[in-house]
Coordinates of C-alpha atoms and ligand atoms in Angstrom, one line a residue:
M1 CA -24.2 66.8 92.6
S2 CA -21.8 68.9 90.6
A3 CA -18.9 67.4 88.6
Q4 CA -16.7 69.1 91.1
S5 CA -18.2 67.5 94.2
S6 CA -18.1 64.0 92.6
A7 CA -14.3 64.4 92.3
V8 CA -12.6 61.1 93.1
S9 CA -10.4 60.5 96.1
K10 CA -6.8 60.4 95.0
S11 CA -6.0 58.0 97.8
A12 CA -8.6 55.4 96.9
E13 CA -7.5 52.2 95.2
T14 CA -7.9 52.5 91.4
Y15 CA -8.8 49.7 89.0
D16 CA -9.0 49.8 85.2
V17 CA -12.5 48.2 85.5
V18 CA -15.0 47.6 88.2
V19 CA -17.5 44.9 87.3
V20 CA -20.8 44.8 89.2
G21 CA -22.2 41.2 89.5
A22 CA -20.7 37.8 89.3
G23 CA -23.3 35.9 87.3
F24 CA -22.3 34.4 83.9
G25 CA -21.9 38.0 82.6
G26 CA -19.6 39.3 85.3
M27 CA -17.5 36.1 85.4
Y28 CA -16.8 36.1 81.7
M29 CA -16.2 39.9 81.7
L30 CA -13.6 39.4 84.4
H31 CA -11.9 36.5 82.6
R32 CA -11.7 38.4 79.3
L33 CA -10.4 41.7 80.8
R34 CA -7.8 39.9 82.9
G35 CA -6.6 38.1 79.7
Q36 CA -6.0 41.6 78.2
G37 CA -4.0 42.7 81.2
F38 CA -6.5 45.1 82.8
S39 CA -6.8 45.3 86.6
V40 CA -10.4 44.3 87.5
R41 CA -12.4 44.2 90.7
V42 CA -15.8 42.5 90.7
Y43 CA -18.3 43.2 93.4
E44 CA -21.1 40.6 94.0
Q45 CA -23.8 41.2 96.6
G46 CA -24.4 37.4 97.0
G47 CA -22.1 35.0 98.8
G48 CA -21.0 33.2 95.7
V49 CA -20.8 33.2 91.9
G50 CA -23.6 32.1 89.5
G51 CA -26.1 35.0 89.7
T52 CA -29.5 33.7 88.7
W53 CA -28.4 30.2 89.7
Y54 CA -27.1 31.3 93.1
W55 CA -30.4 33.0 94.0
N56 CA -33.1 30.9 92.3
R57 CA -33.0 27.7 94.3
Y58 CA -36.7 27.0 94.3
P59 CA -37.9 23.4 93.8
G60 CA -38.0 22.5 90.1
A61 CA -35.6 25.4 89.0
R62 CA -33.8 24.5 85.8
C63 CA -32.9 26.2 82.6
D64 CA -35.3 26.1 79.7
V65 CA -32.7 26.5 76.9
E66 CA -31.0 23.1 76.6
S67 CA -27.9 22.8 78.6
M68 CA -25.6 21.8 75.7
Q69 CA -26.5 25.2 74.4
Y70 CA -27.1 27.1 77.7
S71 CA -23.4 27.1 78.5
Y72 CA -20.2 29.1 77.7
S73 CA -18.7 28.6 74.3
F74 CA -15.5 30.7 74.9
S75 CA -13.4 27.7 76.0
E76 CA -13.2 24.6 73.7
E77 CA -11.7 22.6 76.6
L78 CA -14.6 23.6 78.9
Q79 CA -17.3 22.7 76.5
Q80 CA -15.7 19.4 75.6
E81 CA -15.0 18.4 79.2
W82 CA -18.1 19.5 81.2
D83 CA -20.7 16.8 81.3
W84 CA -24.3 18.0 81.5
S85 CA -26.5 15.3 83.1
E86 CA -29.9 16.2 81.6
R87 CA -31.4 17.9 78.6
Y88 CA -32.2 20.8 81.0
A89 CA -29.9 20.9 83.9
P90 CA -31.4 21.5 87.3
Q91 CA -30.3 24.6 89.3
P92 CA -27.8 22.9 91.6
E93 CA -25.9 21.5 88.5
I94 CA -25.8 24.9 86.8
L95 CA -24.5 26.5 90.0
R96 CA -21.8 23.8 90.2
Y97 CA -20.9 24.6 86.6
A98 CA -20.5 28.4 87.5
N99 CA -18.3 27.4 90.5
H100 CA -16.2 25.1 88.3
V101 CA -15.7 28.0 85.8
A102 CA -14.7 30.3 88.7
D103 CA -12.1 27.8 89.9
R104 CA -10.9 26.7 86.5
F105 CA -10.2 30.3 85.3
D106 CA -9.0 31.5 88.8
L107 CA -11.6 34.2 89.1
R108 CA -12.3 34.2 92.8
P109 CA -9.3 36.3 93.9
H110 CA -10.7 39.2 92.0
I111 CA -14.3 39.0 93.3
Q112 CA -15.4 40.6 96.5
F113 CA -18.6 38.7 97.7
D114 CA -21.3 39.9 100.0
T115 CA -20.7 43.4 98.8
A116 CA -23.2 45.5 96.9
V117 CA -22.2 48.5 94.8
Q118 CA -24.4 51.3 96.0
A119 CA -23.3 54.3 94.1
C120 CA -21.2 55.2 91.0
A121 CA -20.3 58.9 90.4
F122 CA -18.5 60.1 87.4
D123 CA -15.7 62.7 87.9
E124 CA -15.7 64.7 84.6
R125 CA -12.5 66.5 85.3
N126 CA -10.5 63.2 85.6
N127 CA -12.7 60.9 83.6
I128 CA -12.9 58.4 86.3
W129 CA -15.7 56.7 88.3
S130 CA -15.9 56.7 92.0
V131 CA -17.6 53.5 93.2
T132 CA -19.1 53.2 96.7
T133 CA -19.7 49.8 98.1
S134 CA -21.9 48.5 101.0
D135 CA -18.8 47.9 103.2
G136 CA -18.4 51.6 103.3
K137 CA -15.4 51.8 100.9
K138 CA -14.8 53.8 97.8
V139 CA -12.7 52.7 94.9
N140 CA -11.9 54.4 91.6
A141 CA -12.3 52.9 88.2
K142 CA -11.7 54.0 84.6
F143 CA -14.6 51.9 83.5
V144 CA -17.6 50.4 85.1
V145 CA -19.4 47.4 83.7
L146 CA -22.9 46.7 85.0
A147 CA -23.3 42.9 84.9
T148 CA -26.2 43.2 87.3
G149 CA -28.5 40.8 85.5
C150 CA -31.9 41.3 83.8
L151 CA -33.8 39.0 86.2
S152 CA -32.0 39.7 89.5
N153 CA -34.2 42.1 91.4
A154 CA -36.9 39.9 92.9
R155 CA -40.2 41.6 93.0
K156 CA -42.1 41.4 96.3
P157 CA -45.8 42.3 95.6
D158 CA -47.4 45.0 97.6
I159 CA -50.3 43.1 99.1
K160 CA -52.2 44.2 102.2
G161 CA -51.3 42.1 105.2
L162 CA -48.3 40.3 103.7
E163 CA -46.0 41.4 106.5
G164 CA -48.5 40.0 109.1
F165 CA -48.6 36.4 107.7
K166 CA -47.7 34.0 110.5
G167 CA -46.0 31.3 108.4
P168 CA -42.8 31.4 106.3
V169 CA -42.9 33.5 103.1
Y170 CA -40.5 32.5 100.3
H171 CA -39.6 34.3 97.1
T172 CA -38.6 32.0 94.2
G173 CA -35.9 34.5 93.2
N174 CA -34.4 34.7 96.6
W175 CA -34.8 31.1 97.9
P176 CA -33.1 30.0 101.2
H177 CA -29.9 27.9 100.9
E178 CA -31.1 25.3 103.3
E179 CA -33.7 22.8 102.1
V180 CA -37.3 23.9 102.5
D181 CA -39.6 21.0 103.5
F182 CA -43.3 21.5 102.7
T183 CA -44.3 18.0 103.9
G184 CA -47.7 18.1 105.7
L185 CA -48.2 21.8 105.0
R186 CA -50.9 23.8 103.2
V187 CA -48.9 25.9 100.8
G188 CA -50.1 28.9 98.7
I189 CA -48.2 30.1 95.7
I190 CA -48.8 33.4 94.0
G191 CA -47.7 33.7 90.4
T192 CA -47.8 31.4 87.4
G193 CA -44.9 32.7 85.3
S194 CA -41.9 30.5 84.5
S195 CA -40.8 30.1 88.2
G196 CA -44.4 29.2 89.3
I197 CA -44.8 26.8 86.5
Q198 CA -41.5 25.0 87.3
S199 CA -42.2 24.8 91.1
V200 CA -45.9 24.0 91.2
P201 CA -45.5 20.3 90.2
V202 CA -42.7 19.7 92.7
I203 CA -44.3 21.5 95.6
A204 CA -47.6 19.7 95.0
E205 CA -45.8 16.3 95.4
Q206 CA -44.7 17.3 98.9
A207 CA -47.3 19.6 100.3
K208 CA -50.5 18.4 102.0
H209 CA -52.4 20.9 99.8
L210 CA -51.2 23.5 97.3
T211 CA -53.4 26.5 96.4
V212 CA -52.2 28.2 93.2
F213 CA -53.2 31.9 92.8
Q214 CA -53.2 32.8 89.2
R215 CA -53.7 36.2 87.6
T216 CA -52.8 35.4 84.0
P217 CA -52.5 31.9 82.6
N218 CA -49.3 31.2 80.6
Y219 CA -48.7 29.2 77.5
S220 CA -46.3 26.3 78.4
I221 CA -44.8 23.6 76.4
P222 CA -43.7 20.2 77.9
A223 CA -39.9 20.1 78.4
R224 CA -39.6 16.4 77.8
N225 CA -36.6 16.5 80.0
A226 CA -34.5 13.4 80.2
P227 CA -30.9 12.3 81.0
L228 CA -28.5 13.1 78.2
T229 CA -26.8 10.0 76.7
D230 CA -23.2 9.9 75.8
E231 CA -24.2 9.8 72.1
E232 CA -26.2 13.0 72.5
R233 CA -23.4 14.8 74.2
K234 CA -21.0 13.6 71.6
R235 CA -23.2 14.8 68.8
F236 CA -23.1 18.3 70.2
R237 CA -19.4 18.2 71.0
D238 CA -18.4 17.0 67.6
N239 CA -20.4 19.7 65.9
Y240 CA -19.9 22.5 68.4
P241 CA -18.1 24.9 66.0
A242 CA -21.0 24.9 63.6
I243 CA -23.7 24.8 66.3
R244 CA -22.2 27.8 68.2
R245 CA -21.6 29.8 64.9
F246 CA -25.2 29.2 63.9
A247 CA -26.5 30.3 67.4
R248 CA -24.5 33.5 67.2
E249 CA -24.9 34.5 63.6
V250 CA -28.0 32.9 62.1
A251 CA -30.6 32.1 64.8
K252 CA -32.8 34.9 65.9
N253 CA -32.8 33.8 69.5
G254 CA -29.3 32.3 69.9
I255 CA -30.6 28.7 69.8
Y256 CA -29.5 26.1 67.3
T257 CA -32.6 24.8 65.7
E258 CA -34.2 24.4 62.2
Q259 CA -35.1 27.8 60.6
P260 CA -38.6 27.6 59.3
D261 CA -39.1 28.7 55.7
R262 CA -42.9 28.7 55.8
G263 CA -45.7 30.6 57.5
A264 CA -48.4 28.8 59.5
L265 CA -51.1 29.6 56.9
D266 CA -49.0 28.1 54.0
D267 CA -50.0 24.7 55.3
G268 CA -53.4 23.1 55.3
D269 CA -55.0 22.2 58.6
N270 CA -53.8 18.6 58.7
E271 CA -50.3 19.3 57.8
R272 CA -50.1 22.2 60.3
R273 CA -51.6 20.1 63.1
A274 CA -49.1 17.3 62.4
K275 CA -46.2 19.8 62.7
Y276 CA -47.5 21.2 66.0
E277 CA -47.9 17.6 67.3
A278 CA -44.4 16.7 66.4
R279 CA -43.0 19.8 68.1
W280 CA -45.2 19.2 71.2
E281 CA -43.8 15.7 71.4
R282 CA -40.2 16.9 71.0
G283 CA -40.9 19.6 73.6
G284 CA -39.1 22.8 74.6
L285 CA -38.9 26.4 73.5
T286 CA -38.4 25.6 69.8
F287 CA -42.1 24.9 69.5
M288 CA -42.3 28.6 68.4
S289 CA -40.0 27.9 65.5
V290 CA -42.4 25.6 63.7
Y291 CA -43.3 28.5 61.4
N292 CA -41.6 31.8 60.5
N293 CA -44.5 34.1 61.2
L294 CA -45.9 33.1 64.6
G295 CA -44.6 36.3 66.2
L296 CA -45.7 38.5 63.4
D297 CA -49.1 37.5 62.1
K298 CA -52.0 37.2 64.4
A299 CA -53.9 34.7 62.3
A300 CA -50.9 32.5 62.1
N301 CA -50.3 32.9 65.8
D302 CA -53.9 31.9 66.6
T303 CA -53.3 28.5 65.1
A304 CA -50.4 27.8 67.5
A305 CA -52.2 29.3 70.4
G306 CA -55.3 27.3 69.7
F307 CA -53.3 24.1 69.5
V308 CA -51.8 24.7 72.9
R309 CA -55.2 25.6 74.4
E310 CA -56.5 22.3 73.1
K311 CA -53.7 20.4 74.7
I312 CA -54.4 22.1 78.0
G313 CA -58.1 21.1 77.6
E314 CA -57.2 17.5 76.9
T315 CA -54.8 17.3 79.9
V316 CA -56.8 19.0 82.6
R317 CA -59.8 16.9 83.6
D318 CA -61.9 19.5 85.4
K319 CA -63.3 21.7 82.6
A320 CA -63.6 24.9 84.7
T321 CA -59.9 24.5 85.8
A322 CA -58.8 23.8 82.3
K323 CA -60.6 26.9 81.0
L324 CA -58.9 29.1 83.6
L325 CA -55.5 27.7 82.6
Q326 CA -56.0 28.4 78.9
P327 CA -54.6 31.8 77.9
T328 CA -56.8 33.8 75.7
T329 CA -55.8 37.5 76.2
Y330 CA -52.5 37.7 74.4
P331 CA -50.8 35.9 71.4
I332 CA -48.6 32.9 72.2
G333 CA -44.9 33.7 72.6
T334 CA -45.5 37.4 73.4
K335 CA -44.9 36.7 77.1
R336 CA -41.9 34.5 77.7
I337 CA -43.1 31.1 76.7
C338 CA -42.7 28.6 79.5
V339 CA -41.4 25.0 79.5
D340 CA -42.7 22.6 82.1
T341 CA -42.7 19.1 83.5
D342 CA -46.2 18.0 84.3
Y343 CA -47.5 21.5 85.1
F344 CA -51.0 21.1 83.6
E345 CA -51.2 17.4 84.8
T346 CA -50.6 18.7 88.4
F347 CA -54.1 20.3 88.4
N348 CA -55.6 16.8 88.2
R349 CA -54.2 16.0 91.7
A350 CA -56.7 16.1 94.6
N351 CA -54.4 18.2 96.7
V352 CA -54.1 21.1 94.2
T353 CA -56.6 24.0 93.8
L354 CA -56.4 26.8 91.2
I355 CA -57.8 30.2 92.3
D356 CA -58.4 32.9 89.7
I357 CA -57.2 36.2 91.1
K358 CA -57.9 38.1 87.9
T359 CA -61.6 38.0 88.6
N360 CA -61.3 38.0 92.3
P361 CA -58.0 39.8 93.2
I362 CA -56.3 39.1 96.5
E363 CA -57.9 41.4 99.0
E364 CA -55.7 40.7 101.9
I365 CA -53.3 38.3 103.4
L366 CA -54.4 37.2 106.9
P367 CA -52.1 35.6 109.5
E368 CA -53.1 32.1 108.3
A369 CA -54.9 32.6 104.9
V370 CA -55.2 34.4 101.6
R371 CA -58.5 36.2 101.1
T372 CA -59.9 36.5 97.6
G373 CA -63.5 37.3 96.6
G374 CA -64.5 37.3 100.3
K375 CA -63.2 33.7 100.7
D376 CA -60.3 32.7 103.0
H377 CA -57.9 30.1 101.6
E378 CA -56.0 28.7 104.7
I379 CA -52.3 28.2 104.3
D380 CA -49.3 27.5 106.5
A381 CA -46.6 28.7 104.1
L382 CA -46.6 31.2 101.2
V383 CA -44.4 31.1 98.0
L384 CA -44.1 34.3 96.0
A385 CA -43.4 33.4 92.3
T386 CA -44.0 37.0 91.4
G387 CA -41.0 37.5 89.2
F388 CA -38.6 40.4 88.8
D389 CA -38.3 44.1 88.1
A390 CA -36.8 43.0 84.8
M391 CA -34.0 44.5 82.8
T392 CA -33.7 47.8 84.7
G393 CA -34.5 46.9 88.3
S394 CA -31.0 46.1 89.5
V395 CA -29.5 49.0 87.7
A396 CA -32.1 51.3 89.2
R397 CA -31.1 50.3 92.7
I398 CA -27.6 51.8 92.2
D399 CA -27.2 55.6 92.6
I400 CA -25.5 56.2 89.2
R401 CA -24.5 59.8 88.5
G402 CA -23.0 60.8 85.1
R403 CA -22.3 64.1 83.5
G404 CA -23.6 67.1 85.4
G405 CA -24.6 64.9 88.3
Q406 CA -27.6 63.5 86.3
T407 CA -28.7 60.2 87.7
L408 CA -29.5 57.3 85.4
N409 CA -32.8 56.9 87.1
Q410 CA -33.7 60.5 86.1
K411 CA -32.6 59.9 82.6
W412 CA -34.6 56.7 82.3
A413 CA -37.7 58.0 84.1
E414 CA -39.7 57.6 80.8
G415 CA -38.1 54.2 80.0
P416 CA -34.6 53.1 79.5
K417 CA -32.6 54.8 76.7
T418 CA -29.4 53.3 75.4
Y419 CA -27.3 53.0 72.3
L420 CA -27.1 49.4 71.3
G421 CA -28.1 48.4 74.8
L422 CA -24.4 48.9 75.7
M423 CA -24.2 52.5 76.9
S424 CA -26.4 55.4 77.8
A425 CA -25.5 59.0 76.7
G426 CA -24.3 61.2 79.5
F427 CA -22.7 58.2 81.3
P428 CA -19.2 57.8 79.8
N429 CA -17.2 54.6 80.3
L430 CA -20.2 52.8 81.8
F431 CA -21.2 49.7 80.0
L432 CA -24.2 47.4 80.4
I433 CA -24.2 43.7 79.7
T434 CA -27.4 42.6 78.0
G435 CA -28.9 46.0 78.7
P436 CA -32.3 47.2 77.4
G437 CA -32.1 47.8 73.7
S438 CA -30.2 44.6 73.1
P439 CA -31.6 41.1 72.3
S440 CA -30.9 40.0 75.9
V441 CA -33.9 38.2 77.4
L442 CA -35.3 37.3 74.0
S443 CA -32.3 35.1 73.4
N444 CA -30.2 32.3 74.8
M445 CA -28.6 34.7 77.2
I446 CA -25.2 33.1 77.3
V447 CA -24.9 33.8 73.6
S448 CA -25.8 37.5 74.2
I449 CA -23.6 37.8 77.3
E450 CA -20.6 36.4 75.4
Q451 CA -21.2 38.8 72.5
H452 CA -21.4 41.9 74.8
V453 CA -18.4 40.9 76.8
D454 CA -16.3 40.3 73.7
W455 CA -17.4 43.7 72.3
I456 CA -16.7 45.6 75.5
T457 CA -13.3 43.9 75.8
D458 CA -12.4 44.8 72.3
C459 CA -13.6 48.4 72.8
V460 CA -11.6 49.1 76.0
S461 CA -8.5 47.5 74.5
Y462 CA -9.0 49.7 71.4
M463 CA -9.2 52.8 73.7
R464 CA -6.1 51.8 75.6
D465 CA -4.1 51.1 72.5
R466 CA -5.0 54.4 70.9
G467 CA -4.9 56.7 73.9
F468 CA -8.6 57.3 74.4
E469 CA -9.6 57.7 78.0
A470 CA -13.4 58.3 77.7
M471 CA -16.1 57.0 75.4
E472 CA -19.7 58.0 75.4
A473 CA -22.8 57.3 73.3
E474 CA -23.7 60.3 71.2
P475 CA -27.3 61.5 71.9
A476 CA -28.3 61.4 68.3
A477 CA -27.1 57.8 67.8
E478 CA -28.9 56.8 71.0
E479 CA -32.2 58.5 69.8
K480 CA -32.0 56.7 66.5
W481 CA -31.3 53.4 68.1
V482 CA -34.2 53.8 70.6
A483 CA -36.5 54.6 67.7
H484 CA -35.3 51.6 65.8
V485 CA -35.8 49.2 68.8
N486 CA -39.3 50.6 69.1
E487 CA -40.1 50.4 65.4
V488 CA -38.9 46.8 65.1
A489 CA -41.0 45.8 68.2
H490 CA -44.1 47.2 66.7
T491 CA -43.8 45.2 63.5
T492 CA -44.4 42.2 65.8
L493 CA -47.2 40.9 68.0
Y494 CA -45.0 41.3 71.2
P495 CA -46.3 44.7 72.4
Q496 CA -49.8 43.2 72.5
A497 CA -49.1 41.4 75.7
N498 CA -48.8 43.0 79.2
S499 CA -45.5 41.3 79.8
W500 CA -42.4 42.0 81.8
Y501 CA -40.7 42.8 78.5
M502 CA -42.9 45.9 78.6
G503 CA -42.4 46.6 82.3
A504 CA -46.1 45.8 82.8
N505 CA -45.6 43.7 85.9
I506 CA -44.3 46.7 87.9
P507 CA -46.9 49.3 88.9
G508 CA -45.9 52.7 87.7
K509 CA -43.1 51.4 85.4
P510 CA -43.1 53.1 82.0
R511 CA -44.6 50.8 79.3
I512 CA -41.8 50.4 76.7
F513 CA -40.7 47.3 74.9
M514 CA -37.2 46.9 76.4
P515 CA -35.3 44.2 74.5
Y516 CA -34.3 44.4 70.8
I517 CA -36.3 42.0 68.8
G518 CA -34.2 42.3 65.6
G519 CA -32.5 39.0 66.3
V520 CA -29.0 38.1 67.7
G521 CA -27.4 37.6 64.3
P522 CA -28.4 41.0 62.8
Y523 CA -27.7 42.7 66.1
R524 CA -24.2 41.2 66.3
Q525 CA -23.6 42.4 62.8
I526 CA -24.7 46.0 63.7
C527 CA -22.4 46.0 66.7
N528 CA -19.5 44.7 64.7
E529 CA -20.0 47.3 62.0
V530 CA -20.1 50.1 64.6
A531 CA -16.8 48.9 66.0
A532 CA -15.3 48.5 62.5
K533 CA -16.1 52.1 61.8
G534 CA -14.1 53.3 64.8
Y535 CA -17.1 53.0 67.2
D536 CA -19.5 54.9 65.1
G537 CA -22.0 56.8 67.2
F538 CA -19.7 56.9 70.2
A539 CA -17.7 60.0 71.1
M540 CA -14.1 59.3 72.1
T541 CA -12.0 61.6 74.3
P542 CA -8.3 61.4 73.7
L543 CA -6.1 61.6 76.8
R544 CA -4.3 64.7 75.4
Q545 CA -7.5 66.6 75.2
R546 CA -8.1 66.4 79.0
L547 CA -4.5 67.1 79.8
S548 CA -4.5 70.3 77.7
A549 CA -7.9 71.3 79.0
A550 CA -6.6 70.9 82.6
A551 CA -3.4 72.9 81.8
A552 CA -5.5 75.7 80.4
S553 CA -7.8 76.0 83.4
Ligands
FAD1 C1 -35.3 30.9 87.1 C2 -34.6 31.4 85.9 C3 -34.3 30.6 84.8 C4 -33.6 31.0 83.7 N1 -33.4 30.2 82.7 C5 -32.8 30.7 81.6 C6 -32.5 29.8 80.4 O1 -32.8 28.7 80.4 N2 -31.9 30.4 79.4 C7 -31.5 31.7 79.3 O2 -31.0 32.1 78.3 N3 -31.7 32.5 80.4 C8 -32.3 32.0 81.5 N4 -32.6 32.9 82.5 C9 -32.0 34.2 82.5 C10 -30.7 34.3 83.3 O3 -30.9 35.4 84.1 C11 -29.5 34.5 82.3 O4 -29.5 33.3 81.5 C12 -28.2 34.6 83.0 O5 -28.0 33.7 84.1 C13 -27.9 36.0 83.4 O6 -26.6 36.2 83.8 P1 -26.1 37.6 84.3 O7 -24.7 37.5 84.8 O8 -26.3 38.6 83.2 O9 -27.1 38.0 85.4 P2 -27.4 37.3 86.8 O10 -27.2 35.9 86.7 O11 -28.7 37.8 87.3 O12 -26.2 37.9 87.8 C14 -26.2 39.3 88.2 C15 -25.5 39.3 89.5 O13 -25.3 40.7 89.8 C16 -25.5 40.8 91.2 N5 -25.8 42.2 91.5 C17 -26.9 42.9 91.1 N6 -26.8 44.2 91.5 C18 -25.7 44.3 92.3 C19 -25.1 45.3 93.0 N7 -25.6 46.6 93.1 N8 -23.9 45.1 93.6 C20 -23.3 43.8 93.6 N9 -23.9 42.8 92.9 C21 -25.1 43.0 92.3 C22 -26.6 39.9 91.6 O14 -26.6 39.5 92.9 C23 -26.4 38.7 90.6 O15 -25.6 37.7 91.3 C24 -33.2 32.4 83.6 C25 -33.6 33.3 84.7 C26 -34.2 32.8 85.8 C27 -34.5 33.7 86.9

């Protein structure tokens, strides 16, 4: 498509900003932009706000960053007044919170639900985006913000016979709104990532029999979930300024926890074991923060991985099952570490069977069974806990055309390329929230979302105040950033795992380590410095320049 043919319709409604998605990213983006006086339209393909928490309604779904931290920090009143019930809130409560935020900050009138953005085309002559939506309409926008989510494009596996299965098939990432009752049913679940690990214990309690199909075992740490006491809530609330500052500026992953000052091999066996035991008892993601080199040094990592394998061995009574559940092929933490409630214990139940589909891949799904290794496992209902086309999947579904009609998918054919995870060269005035090349999924995502939203808000306000109408990542700055992201990733153990961070769960997807592993604190500092230098590495087009170019032509 030429720049000419993507010219915008003059009669279409025009907004300062179109935001795609009404999860935590899109909601906060809307709130900030409205506060600065911009006209904003949000499109959300779902029927309500909340994004992840609107779609992922599977049994056992809950956050794995503690709720007192997995929550917005932008409003002191909100964080003081909202009462989280448990250390890790369950999905319905997080969804209630999202709805509360939408009402409290009067966001709904600016959101059009049940409407997907299908295409965005940039008109170079007028520096404006034309946005096409699934209701057949087009609107114009000076800026587009993709708040489409990193884990929002549920991945349905391509398995022979799946369409012919007679019973119901559910995807954890697109779960029905009405309650699903597995009582008396033989249920199969494919996938043992975070969603599988959360849902297996709950489904097992209900189902007559549960067959778990596992390709790769995962390291999982007990959540030790429990109701929050008033004292615990108060402790956070009283210290929120310091806690939030720490999460933003000091912690690598946006989580307030102790910063280790020692490596795993600096301690003797007994001392190390005692520390791992203490963290195991405390539970949760911060298990990986016992030492400062677990993500960097394989020998150090082996000590933590070995400890978790031992715990699995002690918990699961059947030795063959325990062995299958013990991860051995990648370092601990290099795939997103899971947090569970009684996951490994569940395999001691008489009504649960584990099937290894690494050795015996699923050959076919029959109308009433899953066939692996020539054996048919009969089931009445099937759950796909097969994850997402992460980080780029939802962006790729939109037909985005930038300068010269180039599509973003063409540009990203060899892997996503961005400057700071915020913009991609050739696509002016198009921002990504928690895009590839930013800390994103390696962090407490609300911390990263708030940082990106604040940066984008400051940036478009700066442009408005100084009469700039287009902004674009410079190719050289982008190349340098992509190389830096890659270089930092390769100083760690992360690229050693076939993870969704690498796109490895999607056949044909380029293998590139997508998130920025340098840490949220250093990353924030880099973004702030770029802004302080007048958006270094971004080219700005002043309004005058276009007007005089138009007059000359
Ligand atoms: C089960 C689960 C548990 C998680 N737990 C944690 C946790 O404990 N801690 C943590 O930090 N992170 C967690 N995450 C990651 C989570 O995705 C983020 O924390 C956060 O909710 C992302 O918010 P978002 O607004 O960026 O994206 P999302 O919440 O994914 O919202 C994006 C929205 O965009 C919409 N959308 C996409 N494409 C289009 C389109 N073309 N047109 C219109 N609308 C569109 C989608 O429908 C979706 O509603 C979890 C993820 C999952 C799946």
